[in-house]
Short mmCIF file of C-alpha atoms in Angstrom, two decimals:
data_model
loop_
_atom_site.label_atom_id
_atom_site.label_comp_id
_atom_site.label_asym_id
_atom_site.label_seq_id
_atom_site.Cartn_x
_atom_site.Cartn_y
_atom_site.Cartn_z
CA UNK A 1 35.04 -44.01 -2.36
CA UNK A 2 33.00 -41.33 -0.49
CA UNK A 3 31.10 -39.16 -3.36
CA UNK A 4 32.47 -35.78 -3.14
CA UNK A 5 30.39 -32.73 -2.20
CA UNK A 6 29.20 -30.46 -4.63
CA UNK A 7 30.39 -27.35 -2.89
CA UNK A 8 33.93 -28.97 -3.51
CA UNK A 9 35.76 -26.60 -5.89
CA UNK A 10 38.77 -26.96 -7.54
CA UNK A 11 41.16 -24.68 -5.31
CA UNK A 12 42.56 -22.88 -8.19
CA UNK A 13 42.60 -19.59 -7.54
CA UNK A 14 46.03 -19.53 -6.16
CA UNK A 15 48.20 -20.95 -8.75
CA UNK A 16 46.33 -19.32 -11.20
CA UNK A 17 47.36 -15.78 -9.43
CA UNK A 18 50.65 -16.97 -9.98
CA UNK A 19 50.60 -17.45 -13.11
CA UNK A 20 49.03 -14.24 -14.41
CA UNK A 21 51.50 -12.57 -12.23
CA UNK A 22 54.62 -14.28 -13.82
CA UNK A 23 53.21 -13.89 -17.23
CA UNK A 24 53.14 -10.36 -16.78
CA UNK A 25 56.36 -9.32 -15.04
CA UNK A 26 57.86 -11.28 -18.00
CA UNK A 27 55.75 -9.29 -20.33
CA UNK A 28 57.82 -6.16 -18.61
CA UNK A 29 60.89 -7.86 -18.47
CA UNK A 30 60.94 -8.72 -22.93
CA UNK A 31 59.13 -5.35 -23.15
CA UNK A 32 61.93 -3.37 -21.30
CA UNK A 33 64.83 -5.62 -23.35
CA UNK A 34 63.37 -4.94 -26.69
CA UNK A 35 63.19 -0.96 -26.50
CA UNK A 36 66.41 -0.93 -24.81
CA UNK A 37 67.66 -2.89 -27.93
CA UNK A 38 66.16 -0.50 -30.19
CA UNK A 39 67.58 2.45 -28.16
CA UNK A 40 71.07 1.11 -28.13
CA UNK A 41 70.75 0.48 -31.65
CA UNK A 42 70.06 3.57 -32.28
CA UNK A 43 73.22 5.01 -30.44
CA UNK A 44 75.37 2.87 -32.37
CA UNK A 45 74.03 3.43 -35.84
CA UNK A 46 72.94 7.72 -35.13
CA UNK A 47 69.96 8.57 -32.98
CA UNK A 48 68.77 11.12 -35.17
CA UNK A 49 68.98 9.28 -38.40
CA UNK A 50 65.76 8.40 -40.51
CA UNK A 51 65.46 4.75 -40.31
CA UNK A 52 65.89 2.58 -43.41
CA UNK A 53 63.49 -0.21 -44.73
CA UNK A 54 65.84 -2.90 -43.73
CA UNK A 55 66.00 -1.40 -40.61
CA UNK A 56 62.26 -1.20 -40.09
CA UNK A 57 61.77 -4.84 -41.25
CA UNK A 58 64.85 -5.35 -38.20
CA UNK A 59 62.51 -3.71 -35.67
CA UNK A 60 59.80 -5.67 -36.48
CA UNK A 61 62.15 -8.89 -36.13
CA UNK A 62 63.10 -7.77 -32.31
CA UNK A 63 59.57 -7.39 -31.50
CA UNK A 64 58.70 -11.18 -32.61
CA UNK A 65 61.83 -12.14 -31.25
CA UNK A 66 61.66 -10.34 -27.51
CA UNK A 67 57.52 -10.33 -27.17
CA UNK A 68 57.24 -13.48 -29.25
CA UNK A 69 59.38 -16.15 -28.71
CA UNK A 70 61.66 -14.59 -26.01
CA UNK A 71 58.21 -14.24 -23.92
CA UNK A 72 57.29 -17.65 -24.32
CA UNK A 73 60.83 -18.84 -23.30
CA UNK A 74 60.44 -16.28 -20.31
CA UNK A 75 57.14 -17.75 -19.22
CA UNK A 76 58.23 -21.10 -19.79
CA UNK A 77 59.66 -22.68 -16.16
CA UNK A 78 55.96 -20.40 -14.67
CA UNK A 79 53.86 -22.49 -17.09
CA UNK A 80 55.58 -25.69 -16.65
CA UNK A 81 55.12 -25.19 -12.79
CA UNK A 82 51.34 -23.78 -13.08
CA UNK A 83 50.15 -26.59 -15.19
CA UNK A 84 51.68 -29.21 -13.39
CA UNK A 85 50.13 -28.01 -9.79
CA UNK A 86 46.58 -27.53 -11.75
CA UNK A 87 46.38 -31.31 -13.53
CA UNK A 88 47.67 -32.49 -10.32
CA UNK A 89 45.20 -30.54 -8.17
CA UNK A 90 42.94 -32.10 -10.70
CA UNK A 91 43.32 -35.53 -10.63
CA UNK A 92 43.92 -35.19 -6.52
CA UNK A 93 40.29 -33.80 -6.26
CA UNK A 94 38.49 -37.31 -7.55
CA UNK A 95 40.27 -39.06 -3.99
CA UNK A 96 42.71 -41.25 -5.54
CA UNK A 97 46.28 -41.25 -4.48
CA UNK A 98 47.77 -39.52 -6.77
CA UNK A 99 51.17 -40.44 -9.05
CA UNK A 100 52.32 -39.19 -12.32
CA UNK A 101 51.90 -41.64 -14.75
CA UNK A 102 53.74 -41.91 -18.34
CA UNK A 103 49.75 -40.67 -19.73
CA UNK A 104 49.78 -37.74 -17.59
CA UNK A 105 53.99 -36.92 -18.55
CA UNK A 106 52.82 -36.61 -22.12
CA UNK A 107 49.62 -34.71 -21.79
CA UNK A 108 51.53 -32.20 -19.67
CA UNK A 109 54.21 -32.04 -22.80
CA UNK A 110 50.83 -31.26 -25.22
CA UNK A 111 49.15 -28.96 -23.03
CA UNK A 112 52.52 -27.38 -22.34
CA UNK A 113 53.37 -26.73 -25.78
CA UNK A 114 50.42 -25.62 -26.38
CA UNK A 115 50.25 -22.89 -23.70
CA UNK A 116 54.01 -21.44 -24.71
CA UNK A 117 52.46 -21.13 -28.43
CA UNK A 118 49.52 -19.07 -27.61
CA UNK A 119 51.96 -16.80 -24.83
CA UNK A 120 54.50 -16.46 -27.62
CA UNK A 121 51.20 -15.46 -30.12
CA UNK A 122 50.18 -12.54 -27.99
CA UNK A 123 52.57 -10.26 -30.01
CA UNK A 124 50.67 -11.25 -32.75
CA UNK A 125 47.39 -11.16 -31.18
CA UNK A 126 48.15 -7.43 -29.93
CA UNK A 127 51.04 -5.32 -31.36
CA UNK A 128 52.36 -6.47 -34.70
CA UNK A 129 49.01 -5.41 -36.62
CA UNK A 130 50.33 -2.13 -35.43
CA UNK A 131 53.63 -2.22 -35.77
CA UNK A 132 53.15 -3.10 -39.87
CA UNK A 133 50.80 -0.23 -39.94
CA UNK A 134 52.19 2.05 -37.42
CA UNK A 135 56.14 2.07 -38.82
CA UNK A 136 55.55 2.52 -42.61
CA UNK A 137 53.00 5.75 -41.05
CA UNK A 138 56.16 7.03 -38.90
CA UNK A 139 58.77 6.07 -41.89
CA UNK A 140 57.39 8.31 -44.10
CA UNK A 141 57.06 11.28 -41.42
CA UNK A 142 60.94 11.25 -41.65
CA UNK A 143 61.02 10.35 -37.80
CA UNK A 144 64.41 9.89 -36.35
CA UNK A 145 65.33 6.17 -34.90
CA UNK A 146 65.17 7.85 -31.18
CA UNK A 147 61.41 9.39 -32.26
CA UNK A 148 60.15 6.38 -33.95
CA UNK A 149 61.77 3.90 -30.58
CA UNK A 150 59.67 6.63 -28.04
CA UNK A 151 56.25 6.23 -30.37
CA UNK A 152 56.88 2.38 -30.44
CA UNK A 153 57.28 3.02 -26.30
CA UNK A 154 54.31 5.17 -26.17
CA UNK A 155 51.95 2.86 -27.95
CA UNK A 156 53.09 -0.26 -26.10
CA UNK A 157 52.32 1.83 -22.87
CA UNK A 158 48.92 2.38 -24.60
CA UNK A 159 48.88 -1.81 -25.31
CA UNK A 160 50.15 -2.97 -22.43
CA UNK A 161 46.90 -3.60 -20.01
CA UNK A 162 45.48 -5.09 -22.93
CA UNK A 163 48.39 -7.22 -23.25
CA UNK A 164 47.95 -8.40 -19.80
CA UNK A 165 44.22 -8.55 -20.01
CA UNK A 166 45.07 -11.50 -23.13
CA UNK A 167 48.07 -13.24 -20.78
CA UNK A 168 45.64 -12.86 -17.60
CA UNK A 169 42.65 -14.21 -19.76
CA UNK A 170 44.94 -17.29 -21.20
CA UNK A 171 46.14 -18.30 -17.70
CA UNK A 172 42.90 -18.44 -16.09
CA UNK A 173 41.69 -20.56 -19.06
CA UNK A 174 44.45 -22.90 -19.92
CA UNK A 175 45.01 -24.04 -15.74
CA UNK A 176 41.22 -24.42 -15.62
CA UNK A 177 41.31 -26.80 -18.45
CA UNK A 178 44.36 -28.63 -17.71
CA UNK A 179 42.57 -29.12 -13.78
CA UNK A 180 39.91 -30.78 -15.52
CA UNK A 181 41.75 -32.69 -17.34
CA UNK A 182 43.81 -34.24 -14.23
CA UNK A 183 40.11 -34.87 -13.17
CA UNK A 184 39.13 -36.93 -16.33
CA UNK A 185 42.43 -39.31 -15.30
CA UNK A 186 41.36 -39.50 -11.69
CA UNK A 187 37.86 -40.58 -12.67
CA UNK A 188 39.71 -43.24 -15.39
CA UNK A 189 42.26 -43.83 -12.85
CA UNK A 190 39.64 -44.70 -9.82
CA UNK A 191 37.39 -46.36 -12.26
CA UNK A 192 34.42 -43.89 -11.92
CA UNK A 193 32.07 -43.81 -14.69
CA UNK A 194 30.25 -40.95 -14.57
CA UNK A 195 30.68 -37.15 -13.40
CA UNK A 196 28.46 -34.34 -12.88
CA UNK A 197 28.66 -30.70 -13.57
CA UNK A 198 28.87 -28.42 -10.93
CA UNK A 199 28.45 -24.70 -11.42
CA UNK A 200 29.05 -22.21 -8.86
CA UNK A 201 25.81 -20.50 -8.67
CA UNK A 202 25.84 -16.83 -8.55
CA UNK A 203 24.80 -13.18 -10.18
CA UNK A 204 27.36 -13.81 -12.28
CA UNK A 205 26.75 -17.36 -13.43
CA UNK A 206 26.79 -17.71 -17.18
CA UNK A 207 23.46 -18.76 -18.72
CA UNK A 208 25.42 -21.63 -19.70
CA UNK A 209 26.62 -22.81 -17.06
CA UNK A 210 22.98 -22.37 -15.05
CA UNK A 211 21.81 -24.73 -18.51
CA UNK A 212 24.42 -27.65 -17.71
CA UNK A 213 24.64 -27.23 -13.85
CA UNK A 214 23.83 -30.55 -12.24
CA UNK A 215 24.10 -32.56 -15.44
CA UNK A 216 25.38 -35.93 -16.03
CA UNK A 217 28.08 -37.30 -18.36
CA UNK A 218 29.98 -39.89 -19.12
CA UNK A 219 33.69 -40.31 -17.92
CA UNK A 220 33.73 -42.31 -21.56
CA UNK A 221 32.75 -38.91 -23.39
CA UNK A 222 35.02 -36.79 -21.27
CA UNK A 223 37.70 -39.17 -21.85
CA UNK A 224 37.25 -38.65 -25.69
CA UNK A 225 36.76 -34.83 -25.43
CA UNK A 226 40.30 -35.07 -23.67
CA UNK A 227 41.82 -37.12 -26.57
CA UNK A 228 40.57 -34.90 -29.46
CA UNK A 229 41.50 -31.83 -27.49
CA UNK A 230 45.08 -33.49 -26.90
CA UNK A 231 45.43 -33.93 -30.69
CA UNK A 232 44.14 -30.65 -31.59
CA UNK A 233 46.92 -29.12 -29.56
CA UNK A 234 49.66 -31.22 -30.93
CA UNK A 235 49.06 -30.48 -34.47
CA UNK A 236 48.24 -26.35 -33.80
CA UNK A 237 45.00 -26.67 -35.27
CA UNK A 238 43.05 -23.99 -34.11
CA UNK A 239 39.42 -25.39 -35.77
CA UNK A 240 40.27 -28.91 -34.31
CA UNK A 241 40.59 -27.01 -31.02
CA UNK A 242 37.32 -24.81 -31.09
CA UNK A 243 35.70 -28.02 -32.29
CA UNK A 244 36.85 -30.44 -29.83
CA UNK A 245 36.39 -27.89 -26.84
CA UNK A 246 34.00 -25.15 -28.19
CA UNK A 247 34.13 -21.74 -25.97
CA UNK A 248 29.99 -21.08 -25.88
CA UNK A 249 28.05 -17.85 -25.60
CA UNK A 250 24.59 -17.41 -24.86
CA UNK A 251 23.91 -15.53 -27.93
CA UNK A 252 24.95 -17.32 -30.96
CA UNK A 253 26.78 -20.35 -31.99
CA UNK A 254 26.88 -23.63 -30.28
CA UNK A 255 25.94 -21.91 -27.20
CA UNK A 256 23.14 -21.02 -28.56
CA UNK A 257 22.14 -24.70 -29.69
CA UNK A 258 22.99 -25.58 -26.53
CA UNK A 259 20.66 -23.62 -24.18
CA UNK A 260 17.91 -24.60 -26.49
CA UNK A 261 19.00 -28.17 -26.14
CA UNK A 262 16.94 -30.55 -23.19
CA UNK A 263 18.91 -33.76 -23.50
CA UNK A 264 22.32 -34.20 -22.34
CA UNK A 265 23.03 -37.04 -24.51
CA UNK A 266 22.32 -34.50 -27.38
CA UNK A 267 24.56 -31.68 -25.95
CA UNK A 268 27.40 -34.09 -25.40
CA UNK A 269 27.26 -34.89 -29.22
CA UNK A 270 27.74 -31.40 -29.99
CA UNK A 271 30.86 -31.43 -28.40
CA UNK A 272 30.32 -30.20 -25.08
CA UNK A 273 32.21 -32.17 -22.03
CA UNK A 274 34.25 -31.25 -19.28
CA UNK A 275 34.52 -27.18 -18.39
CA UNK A 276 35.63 -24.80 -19.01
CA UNK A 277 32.84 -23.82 -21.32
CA UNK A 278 33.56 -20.35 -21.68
CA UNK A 279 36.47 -17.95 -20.93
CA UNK A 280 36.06 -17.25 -17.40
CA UNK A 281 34.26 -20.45 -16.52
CA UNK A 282 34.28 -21.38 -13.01
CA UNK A 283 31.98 -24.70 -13.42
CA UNK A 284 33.89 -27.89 -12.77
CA UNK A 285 32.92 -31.42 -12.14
CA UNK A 286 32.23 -34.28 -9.38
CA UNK A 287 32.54 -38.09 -9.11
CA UNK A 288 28.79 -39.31 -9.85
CA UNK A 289 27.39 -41.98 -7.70
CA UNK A 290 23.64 -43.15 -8.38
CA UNK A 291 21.95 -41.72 -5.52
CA UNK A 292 20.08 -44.00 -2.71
CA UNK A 293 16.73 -41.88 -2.98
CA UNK A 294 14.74 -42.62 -5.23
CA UNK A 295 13.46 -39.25 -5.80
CA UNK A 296 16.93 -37.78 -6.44
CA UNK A 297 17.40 -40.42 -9.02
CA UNK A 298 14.33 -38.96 -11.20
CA UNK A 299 15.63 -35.33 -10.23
CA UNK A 300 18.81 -36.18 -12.00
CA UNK A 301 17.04 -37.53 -15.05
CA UNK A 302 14.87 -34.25 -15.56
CA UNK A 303 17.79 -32.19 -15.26
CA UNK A 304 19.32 -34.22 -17.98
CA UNK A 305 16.17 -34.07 -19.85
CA UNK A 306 15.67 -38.01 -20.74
CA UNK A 307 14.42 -40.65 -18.58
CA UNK A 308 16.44 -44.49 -19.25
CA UNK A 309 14.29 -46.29 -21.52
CA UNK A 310 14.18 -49.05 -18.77
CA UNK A 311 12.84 -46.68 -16.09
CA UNK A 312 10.38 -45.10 -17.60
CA UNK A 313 7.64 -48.01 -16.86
CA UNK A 314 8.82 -47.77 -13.10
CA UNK A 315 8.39 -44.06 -13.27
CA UNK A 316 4.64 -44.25 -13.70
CA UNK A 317 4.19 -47.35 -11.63
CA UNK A 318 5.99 -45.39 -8.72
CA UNK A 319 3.07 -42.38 -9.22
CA UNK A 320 0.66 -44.42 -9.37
CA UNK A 321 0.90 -45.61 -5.95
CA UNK A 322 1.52 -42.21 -4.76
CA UNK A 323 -0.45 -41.05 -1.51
CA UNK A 324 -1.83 -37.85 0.11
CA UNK A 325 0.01 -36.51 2.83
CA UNK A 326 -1.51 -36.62 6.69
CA UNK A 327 -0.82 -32.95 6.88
CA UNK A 328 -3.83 -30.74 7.44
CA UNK A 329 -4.57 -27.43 5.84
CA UNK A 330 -6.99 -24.31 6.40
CA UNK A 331 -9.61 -23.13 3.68
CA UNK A 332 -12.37 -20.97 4.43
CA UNK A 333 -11.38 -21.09 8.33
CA UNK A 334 -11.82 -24.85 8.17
CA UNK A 335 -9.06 -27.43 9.31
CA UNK A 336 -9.22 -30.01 7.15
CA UNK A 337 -6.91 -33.12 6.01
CA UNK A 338 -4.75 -32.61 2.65
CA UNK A 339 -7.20 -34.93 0.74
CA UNK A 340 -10.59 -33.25 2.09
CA UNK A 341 -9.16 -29.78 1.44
CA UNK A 342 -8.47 -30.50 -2.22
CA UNK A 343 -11.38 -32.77 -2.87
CA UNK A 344 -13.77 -29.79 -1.50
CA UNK A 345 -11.77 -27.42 -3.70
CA UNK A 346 -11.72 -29.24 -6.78
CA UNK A 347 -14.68 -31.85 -6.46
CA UNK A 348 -17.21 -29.62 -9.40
CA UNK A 349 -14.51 -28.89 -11.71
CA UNK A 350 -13.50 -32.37 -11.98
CA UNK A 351 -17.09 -33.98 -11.74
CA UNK A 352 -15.80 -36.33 -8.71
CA UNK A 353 -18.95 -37.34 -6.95
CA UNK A 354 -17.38 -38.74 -3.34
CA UNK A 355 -13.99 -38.15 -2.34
CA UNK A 356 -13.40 -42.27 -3.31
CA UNK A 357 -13.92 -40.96 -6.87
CA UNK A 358 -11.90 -37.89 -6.69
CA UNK A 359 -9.13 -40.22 -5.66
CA UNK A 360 -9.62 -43.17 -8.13
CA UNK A 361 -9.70 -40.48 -10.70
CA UNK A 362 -6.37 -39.04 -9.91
CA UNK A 363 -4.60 -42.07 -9.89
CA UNK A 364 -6.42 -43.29 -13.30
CA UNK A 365 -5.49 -40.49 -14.92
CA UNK A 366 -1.80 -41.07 -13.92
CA UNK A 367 -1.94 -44.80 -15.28
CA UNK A 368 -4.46 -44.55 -18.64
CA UNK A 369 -3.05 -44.53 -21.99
CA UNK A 370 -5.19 -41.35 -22.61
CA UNK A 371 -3.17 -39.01 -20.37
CA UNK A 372 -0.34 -36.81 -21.39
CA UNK A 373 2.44 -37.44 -18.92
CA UNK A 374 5.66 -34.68 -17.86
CA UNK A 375 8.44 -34.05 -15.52
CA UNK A 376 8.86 -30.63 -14.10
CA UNK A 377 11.12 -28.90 -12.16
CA UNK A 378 10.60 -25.08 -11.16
CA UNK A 379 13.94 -24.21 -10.15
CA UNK A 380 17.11 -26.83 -10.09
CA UNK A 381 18.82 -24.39 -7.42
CA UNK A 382 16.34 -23.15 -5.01
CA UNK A 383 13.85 -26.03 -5.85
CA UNK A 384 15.19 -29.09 -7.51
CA UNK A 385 12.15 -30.98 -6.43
CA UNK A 386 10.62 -33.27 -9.49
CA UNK A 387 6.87 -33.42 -10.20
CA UNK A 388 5.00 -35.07 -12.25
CA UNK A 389 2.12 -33.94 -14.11
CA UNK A 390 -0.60 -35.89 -16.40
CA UNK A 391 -3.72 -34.24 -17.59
CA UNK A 392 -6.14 -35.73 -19.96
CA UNK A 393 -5.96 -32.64 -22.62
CA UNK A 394 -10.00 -33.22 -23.56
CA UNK A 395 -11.31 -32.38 -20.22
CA UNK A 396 -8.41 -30.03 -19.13
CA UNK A 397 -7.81 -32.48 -15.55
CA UNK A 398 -4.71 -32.81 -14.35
CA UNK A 399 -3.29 -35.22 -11.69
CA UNK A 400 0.19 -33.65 -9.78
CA UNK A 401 2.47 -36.08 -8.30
CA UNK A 402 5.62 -34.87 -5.78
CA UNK A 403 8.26 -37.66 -6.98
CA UNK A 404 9.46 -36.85 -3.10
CA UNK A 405 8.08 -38.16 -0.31
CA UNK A 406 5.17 -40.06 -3.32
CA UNK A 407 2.35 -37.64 -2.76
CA UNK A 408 -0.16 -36.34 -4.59
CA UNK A 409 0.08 -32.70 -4.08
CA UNK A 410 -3.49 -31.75 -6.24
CA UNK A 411 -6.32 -33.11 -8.90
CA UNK A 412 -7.53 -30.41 -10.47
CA UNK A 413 -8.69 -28.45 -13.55
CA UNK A 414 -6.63 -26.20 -15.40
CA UNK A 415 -7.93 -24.66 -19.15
CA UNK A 416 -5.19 -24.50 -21.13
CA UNK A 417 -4.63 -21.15 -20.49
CA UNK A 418 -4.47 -21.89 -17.14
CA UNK A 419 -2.18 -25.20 -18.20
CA UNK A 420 -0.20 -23.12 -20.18
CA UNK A 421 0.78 -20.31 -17.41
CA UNK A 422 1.50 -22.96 -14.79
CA UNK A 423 4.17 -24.69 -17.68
CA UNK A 424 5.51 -21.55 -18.83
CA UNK A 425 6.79 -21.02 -15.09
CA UNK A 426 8.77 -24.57 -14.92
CA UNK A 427 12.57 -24.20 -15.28
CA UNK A 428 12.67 -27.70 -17.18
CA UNK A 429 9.64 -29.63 -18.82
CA UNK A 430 9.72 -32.78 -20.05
CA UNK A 431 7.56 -34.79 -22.19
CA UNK A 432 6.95 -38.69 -21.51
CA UNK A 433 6.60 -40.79 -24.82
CA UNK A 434 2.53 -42.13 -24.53
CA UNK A 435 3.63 -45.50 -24.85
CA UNK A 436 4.49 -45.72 -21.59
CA UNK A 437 0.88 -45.21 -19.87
CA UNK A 438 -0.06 -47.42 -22.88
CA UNK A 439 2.10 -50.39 -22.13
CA UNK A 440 1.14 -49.80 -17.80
CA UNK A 441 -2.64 -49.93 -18.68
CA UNK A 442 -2.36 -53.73 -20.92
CA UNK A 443 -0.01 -55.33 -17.50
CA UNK A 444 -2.75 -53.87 -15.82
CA UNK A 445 -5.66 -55.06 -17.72
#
C-alpha cells in the first residue's frame, strides 16, 4: 500500500454542513410545533386565563417532549446518514476497499445512540434551566397563558443561535470522531500498525495540536481508545467518556500535562489517541510507514521525544562518522572550504592546534563517555531537520552534527550562557541517557 500524503485530509467538510444544517431546520421545525401547541392550548382552555401549576409543570413537559426527544427523533434519519458517510469516508481514506462489516454495524448503533442522546440533551443543556426559573417568575406576575406562550417565544428567539451554536458545535465534533474511527478499522482492517498525526498547520492551529503534529502511535492504542470510547457511549457515562477521549485545552487539565509532556509513549498513557482532541479539531491521522531515509527516521523519533532503546547505539555510531560538507564559505573576504572556515573560526576557543586536531576532537567528543549528548529540532514545520549536539559541559565545547546529509555543521565553544540561548531557541530538545557514549567508547576500546 502506497503511504498516504500528509496533506491528505479527511474531506469532511461537506457532510458535516449537512448535518448542522438539518440539525437546525429541525430545531425550527420542534420549536415552531411546541409554541403552536402551547398557543392552541391556550385557545381551548382561555387565552387570557392565569395558568395553573399543573399547567406550568404541562409546559415544561412539551418543551422536553418537542425540543427533547421529538428533536432527537427529528434529527434522527440526518444523523444516521451523516455518521454513516463520515466512518465510511474514514475507513475509505487508509486505501482499503471498503465494506461494512458486522464491527462497523454495531459501532455505528453506539455512536448513533450516542449522538441522538446528546441532540435530544440540548433542551437541557440550553432552555429548561430557564424555563424552571423563568415560569414560576411569570406565574406569579399573574401573566395570561397567551403572555406567558409570547415570553416563552421571546426568550427562545433570544436562545436560539445559541441553540444552534451547541447543535453546530456537536455535529462538527461527533462526524470528526466517528471519521476517525472508520480510520482506526481501516488501519486494523489493512493490517497497518502504526499512524501518525497530522495537523493542519495554520494561525489558528491549537497549541495542541502544533504539540502532537507529526507524532507516532500505535494502531494497538488507537484501537483501545476506540473500545473504551465505544463502551463509554453505550452505558451514558459521561466521566468514562471525558476519560477515554479527553477534550484538551492549553491552559489547564490534561492539556496542560500534555504540552508539557516530550514522550509520546507517555501522552498516549494519559489517554490521548486518535483526534479530535478538542472541539473544533481539524487534526486527523495517516497510515505510518518507517521511512527509507535514515535521517527522517531520527526526525520522527525527536518529534516523539524517545529514541528505541535498540537505536540509540546506532544513533551515535551514525555521528560519529559524520563528515564536513565540500561546500565553501566566505569569512573575512576569504573563500574557504566548510572545514577551514570553521577550524579558523573556532581553532583558539577550542585549543585545536592543526585542523587534524580540530577534527579528531569533534568526532571524540561525539563518541566519549564524558560528553552530554541531545537531539534538537528548531521548528518541526518550517524546519524539521534533526541535529545532534554533544558538548563536554567542563570546557563548554560542543560538537553539532546535521543527522541529514551526516555532516558536521560546527565545533565550537559556547559558555553556558551562550549554550543556554542557543537551547532555549529549539522547538524540541532531547536528552540522550550517558550510557550510550559509555557503552560506544568500551566496543571501541
Amino acid at each position: 500500500m502506497k503511504r498516504l500524503q500528509k496533506s491528505a485530509a479527511l474531506n469532511l467538510q461537506g457532510t458535516i454542513n449537512t448535518l448542522k444544517t438539518a440539525l437546525s431546520k429541525a430545531w425550527d421545525r420542534q420549536a415552531r410545533a411546541f409554541l403552536l401547541d402551547l398557543l392552541t392550548e391556550a385557545e381551548l382552555i382561555g387565552a387570557e386565563g392565569i395558568p395553573s401549576e399543573g399547567e406550568l409543570a404541562r409546559i415544561h413537559e412539551k418543551a422536553e417532549s418537542y425540543l427533547g426527544a421529538g428533536l432527537a427523533e427529528a434529527a434522527r434519519q440526518p444523523v444516521i446518514s451523516a455518521q454513516s458517510a463520515a466512518y465510511q469516508i474514514g475507513k475509505r481514506a487508509v486505501g482499503t476497499d471498503f465494506s461494512f462489516t458486522r464491527k462497523d454495524i454495531n459501532a455505528l448503533d453506539i455512536l448513533r445512540d450516542d449522538m441522538l442522546f446528546w441532540v435530544g440533551k440540548s433542551d437541557d443543556r440550553q432552555f429548561s434551566g430557564w424555563m424552571q426559573d423563568r415560569v414560576r417568575e411569570y406565574f406569579d406576575k399573574g401573566l395570561s397563558r397567551v403572555q406567558l406562550t409570547e415570553r416563552i417565544a421571546d426568550q427562545m428567539n433570544v436562545l436560539d443561535p445559541n441553540v444552534k451554536d451547541y447543535i453546530a458545535l456537536l455535529a462538527d465534533h461527533n462526524t470528526t470522531r466517528v471519521a476517525e474511527m472508520g480510520h482506526v478499522c481501516g488501519y486494523e482492517d489493512a493490517g497497518i500498525e502504526y499512524a501518525e498525526i497530522v495537523a493542519v498547520m495554520d494561525n489558528s492551529t491549537s497549541p495542541i495540536c502544533r504539540h502532537l503534529n507529526g507524532r507516532i502511535i500505535p494502531v494497538s492504542a488507537m484501537s483501545a481508545q476506540r473500545d473504551r470510547l465505544l463502551a463509554a457511549s453505550k452505558s451514558r457515562s459521561i466521566a468514562a467518556a471525558k476519560k477515554a477521549q479527553p477534550m484538551m485545552s492549553a491552559t489547564g487539565g490534561i492539556g496542560l500535562d500534555v504540552l508539557n509532556t516530550t514522550p509520546t509513549g507517555q501522552i498516549i498513557e494519559q489517554g490521548v489517541g486518535f483526534p479530535p482532541y478538542h472541539f473544533r479539531c481539524r487534526t486527523t491521522t495517516v497510515a505510518h510507514f518507517e521511512p527509507a531515509e535514515y535521517h527522517k527516521r531520527v526526525k520522527e523519533w525527536v518529534i516523539n521525544g524517545e529514541v528505541p532503546r535498540n537505536k540509540k547505539s546506532e544513533l551515535v555510531g551514525y555521528a560519529k562518522n559524520a563528515h564536513w560538507g565540500t561546500h565553501k564559505l566566505t569569512w573575512n573576504g576569504i573563500e574557504r572550504q566548510t572545514s577551514r572556515h570553521h577550524y579558523e573560526r573556532h581553532k583558539d576557543d577550542v585549543k585545536a592546534a592543526s585542523m587534524s586536531d580540530y577534527n579528531s576532537k569533534a568526532i571524540e567528543l561525539v563518541r566519549n563517555g564524558k560528553s552530554s549528548l541531545y537531539l534538537a529540532m528548531q521548528d518541526k514545520i518550517s524546519a524539521p531537520y534533526p541535529v545532534l549536539y554533544a558538548r563536554d559541559n567542563d570546557t563548554g565545547n560542543v560538537a553539532v552534527i546535521n543527522i541529514k546529509g551526516q555532516n558536521i555543521a560546527t565545533f565550537l565553544n559556547m559558555n553556558d550562557n551562550k549554550w543556554n540561548k542557543m537551547t532555549e531557541k529549539q522547538e524540541i530538545w532531547l536528552e540522550l541517557p550517558k550510557g550510550i557514549t559509555k557503552w560506544i567508547k568500551s566496543m571501541l576500546s
